[in-house]
Amino acid sequence: MKKIVKIFSLFAVLITMLTVMTVSASAAHSVNVNLGSGWRARIDGPLNAHQGKFHGHVYHGNKQIGAENVDGTKHDGRSFSSVPKKKVAKLKGSAKWKEAKEKNGKLMKQRSKLTFSNIGYWISSHTMILEL
């Protein structure tokens, strides 16, 4: 039984290594959008290609007022509900927001495909490596 556990554990480690190597280069980047009158936004990519979404943070001065994923869902428990509607409209109408939204759509589609990498990531995140 221990031999089976060892083999399975090594397989899970191998899958994890292959999965980490396939992380998308578009996953971690930031761009800024000036919204005028001391308002600004930062659009970030997801932390990695396996989880998270492209999202924006809106600041007035140095204080973060809101954050939201490009698909309209909350990000870090925040939304744009406290941000003036004109500022949200300017952000969502910007070429940079539209580009992030398009990239997010492609990323979500890619994640939904059944691939060796996705299966490996799922196995590695749902497997507890036992004592070797």
mmCIF file of C-alpha atoms in Angstrom:
data_model
loop_
_atom_site.group_PDB
_atom_site.id
_atom_site.type_symbol
_atom_site.label_atom_id
_atom_site.label_comp_id
_atom_site.label_asym_id
_atom_site.label_seq_id
_atom_site.Cartn_x
_atom_site.Cartn_y
_atom_site.Cartn_z
ATOM 1 C CA MET A 1 0.000 0.000 0.000
ATOM 2 C CA LYS A 2 2.837 2.415 0.837
ATOM 3 C CA LYS A 3 4.350 1.803 -2.577
ATOM 4 C CA ILE A 4 1.084 2.814 -4.283
ATOM 5 C CA VAL A 5 0.891 5.971 -2.175
ATOM 6 C CA LYS A 6 4.491 6.834 -3.079
ATOM 7 C CA ILE A 7 3.882 6.309 -6.796
ATOM 8 C CA PHE A 8 0.674 8.347 -6.703
ATOM 9 C CA SER A 9 2.408 11.110 -4.749
ATOM 10 C CA LEU A 10 5.289 11.271 -7.217
ATOM 11 C CA PHE A 11 2.784 11.384 -10.085
ATOM 12 C CA ALA A 12 0.977 14.280 -8.369
ATOM 13 C CA VAL A 13 4.272 16.165 -7.911
ATOM 14 C CA LEU A 14 5.157 15.627 -11.573
ATOM 15 C CA ILE A 15 1.736 16.882 -12.672
ATOM 16 C CA THR A 16 2.127 19.923 -10.412
ATOM 17 C CA MET A 17 5.500 20.747 -11.930
ATOM 18 C CA LEU A 18 4.124 20.469 -15.465
ATOM 19 C CA THR A 19 1.140 22.590 -14.498
ATOM 20 C CA VAL A 20 3.236 25.369 -13.008
ATOM 21 C CA MET A 21 5.298 25.540 -16.185
ATOM 22 C CA THR A 22 2.191 26.208 -18.308
ATOM 23 C CA VAL A 23 1.034 29.361 -16.491
ATOM 24 C CA SER A 24 -0.007 32.012 -18.986
ATOM 25 C CA ALA A 25 2.281 35.001 -19.447
ATOM 26 C CA SER A 26 -0.774 37.274 -19.553
ATOM 27 C CA ALA A 27 -1.692 36.386 -15.993
ATOM 28 C CA ALA A 28 0.182 39.037 -14.030
ATOM 29 C CA HIS A 29 0.203 42.592 -15.387
ATOM 30 C CA SER A 30 -1.158 45.998 -14.446
ATOM 31 C CA VAL A 31 -2.186 49.077 -16.427
ATOM 32 C CA ASN A 32 -3.362 52.470 -15.194
ATOM 33 C CA VAL A 33 -6.293 54.581 -16.368
ATOM 34 C CA ASN A 34 -6.647 58.268 -15.450
ATOM 35 C CA LEU A 35 -10.316 58.946 -14.650
ATOM 36 C CA GLY A 36 -9.818 62.682 -14.025
ATOM 37 C CA SER A 37 -10.271 64.958 -10.976
ATOM 38 C CA GLY A 38 -7.921 62.926 -8.787
ATOM 39 C CA TRP A 39 -9.551 59.604 -9.673
ATOM 40 C CA ARG A 40 -7.533 56.782 -11.167
ATOM 41 C CA ALA A 41 -7.879 53.077 -11.828
ATOM 42 C CA ARG A 42 -5.473 50.181 -11.977
ATOM 43 C CA ILE A 43 -6.418 47.137 -14.022
ATOM 44 C CA ASP A 44 -4.707 43.932 -12.911
ATOM 45 C CA GLY A 45 -4.518 40.478 -14.373
ATOM 46 C CA PRO A 46 -5.242 37.395 -12.282
ATOM 47 C CA LEU A 47 -2.533 36.131 -9.960
ATOM 48 C CA ASN A 48 -2.083 33.059 -12.136
ATOM 49 C CA ALA A 49 -3.694 31.308 -15.059
ATOM 50 C CA HIS A 50 -5.548 28.815 -12.853
ATOM 51 C CA GLN A 51 -7.543 31.124 -10.617
ATOM 52 C CA GLY A 52 -8.649 34.731 -10.361
ATOM 53 C CA LYS A 53 -9.906 37.119 -13.014
ATOM 54 C CA PHE A 54 -8.848 40.350 -14.635
ATOM 55 C CA HIS A 55 -10.080 43.132 -12.361
ATOM 56 C CA GLY A 56 -9.888 46.841 -11.633
ATOM 57 C CA HIS A 57 -9.215 48.944 -8.544
ATOM 58 C CA VAL A 58 -10.466 52.550 -8.394
ATOM 59 C CA TYR A 59 -8.721 55.142 -6.218
ATOM 60 C CA HIS A 60 -9.508 58.712 -5.250
ATOM 61 C CA GLY A 61 -6.158 60.149 -4.286
ATOM 62 C CA ASN A 62 -4.401 57.327 -2.452
ATOM 63 C CA LYS A 63 -7.574 55.734 -1.042
ATOM 64 C CA GLN A 64 -9.080 52.692 -2.728
ATOM 65 C CA ILE A 65 -12.799 53.278 -3.219
ATOM 66 C CA GLY A 66 -13.779 50.121 -5.086
ATOM 67 C CA ALA A 67 -12.650 46.993 -6.903
ATOM 68 C CA GLU A 68 -14.463 44.748 -9.342
ATOM 69 C CA ASN A 69 -13.747 41.896 -11.733
ATOM 70 C CA VAL A 70 -14.191 42.713 -15.428
ATOM 71 C CA ASP A 71 -17.173 40.357 -15.532
ATOM 72 C CA GLY A 72 -18.971 42.556 -12.957
ATOM 73 C CA THR A 73 -18.499 40.292 -9.939
ATOM 74 C CA LYS A 74 -16.975 41.505 -6.686
ATOM 75 C CA HIS A 75 -13.209 41.475 -6.274
ATOM 76 C CA ASP A 76 -11.745 41.101 -2.771
ATOM 77 C CA GLY A 77 -15.308 41.520 -1.456
ATOM 78 C CA ARG A 78 -15.596 44.945 -3.078
ATOM 79 C CA SER A 79 -17.544 46.402 -5.982
ATOM 80 C CA PHE A 80 -17.786 49.770 -7.746
ATOM 81 C CA SER A 81 -20.959 50.741 -5.838
ATOM 82 C CA SER A 82 -19.148 53.569 -3.975
ATOM 83 C CA VAL A 83 -17.475 54.905 -7.115
ATOM 84 C CA PRO A 84 -19.288 57.736 -8.956
ATOM 85 C CA LYS A 85 -21.165 56.361 -11.972
ATOM 86 C CA LYS A 86 -19.393 58.724 -14.379
ATOM 87 C CA LYS A 87 -16.008 57.388 -13.227
ATOM 88 C CA VAL A 88 -17.162 53.768 -13.613
ATOM 89 C CA ALA A 89 -18.513 54.573 -17.083
ATOM 90 C CA LYS A 90 -15.206 56.189 -18.073
ATOM 91 C CA LEU A 91 -13.246 53.173 -16.828
ATOM 92 C CA LYS A 92 -15.509 50.599 -18.458
ATOM 93 C CA GLY A 93 -15.498 52.595 -21.698
ATOM 94 C CA SER A 94 -11.707 52.682 -21.841
ATOM 95 C CA ALA A 95 -9.769 50.613 -24.360
ATOM 96 C CA LYS A 96 -7.701 49.128 -21.525
ATOM 97 C CA TRP A 97 -10.813 47.822 -19.675
ATOM 98 C CA LYS A 98 -12.213 46.380 -22.916
ATOM 99 C CA GLU A 99 -8.883 44.686 -23.623
ATOM 100 C CA ALA A 100 -8.801 43.204 -20.100
ATOM 101 C CA LYS A 101 -12.394 41.995 -20.524
ATOM 102 C CA GLU A 102 -11.491 40.302 -23.809
ATOM 103 C CA LYS A 103 -8.404 38.655 -22.290
ATOM 104 C CA ASN A 104 -10.481 37.488 -19.332
ATOM 105 C CA GLY A 105 -12.998 35.867 -21.685
ATOM 106 C CA LYS A 106 -10.217 34.009 -23.489
ATOM 107 C CA LEU A 107 -8.710 32.923 -20.179
ATOM 108 C CA MET A 108 -12.052 31.611 -18.886
ATOM 109 C CA LYS A 109 -12.573 29.696 -22.137
ATOM 110 C CA GLN A 110 -9.063 28.246 -21.908
ATOM 111 C CA ARG A 111 -9.638 27.169 -18.304
ATOM 112 C CA SER A 112 -12.846 25.385 -19.230
ATOM 113 C CA LYS A 113 -11.079 23.161 -21.755
ATOM 114 C CA LEU A 114 -10.211 19.704 -20.531
ATOM 115 C CA THR A 115 -6.438 19.633 -20.831
ATOM 116 C CA PHE A 116 -3.641 17.665 -19.285
ATOM 117 C CA SER A 117 -2.538 20.818 -17.481
ATOM 118 C CA ASN A 118 -5.997 21.491 -16.016
ATOM 119 C CA ILE A 119 -6.378 17.895 -14.888
ATOM 120 C CA GLY A 120 -2.920 18.030 -13.323
ATOM 121 C CA TYR A 121 -3.707 21.247 -11.507
ATOM 122 C CA TRP A 122 -6.956 19.795 -10.164
ATOM 123 C CA ILE A 123 -5.236 16.610 -9.000
ATOM 124 C CA SER A 124 -2.396 18.492 -7.361
ATOM 125 C CA SER A 125 -4.736 20.905 -5.566
ATOM 126 C CA HIS A 126 -6.972 18.085 -4.325
ATOM 127 C CA THR A 127 -4.270 15.617 -3.332
ATOM 128 C CA MET A 128 -2.677 15.521 0.043
ATOM 129 C CA ILE A 129 0.876 14.224 -0.254
ATOM 130 C CA LEU A 130 1.378 11.603 2.367
ATOM 131 C CA GLU A 131 4.640 10.600 3.967
ATOM 132 C CA LEU A 132 7.000 9.258 1.295
#
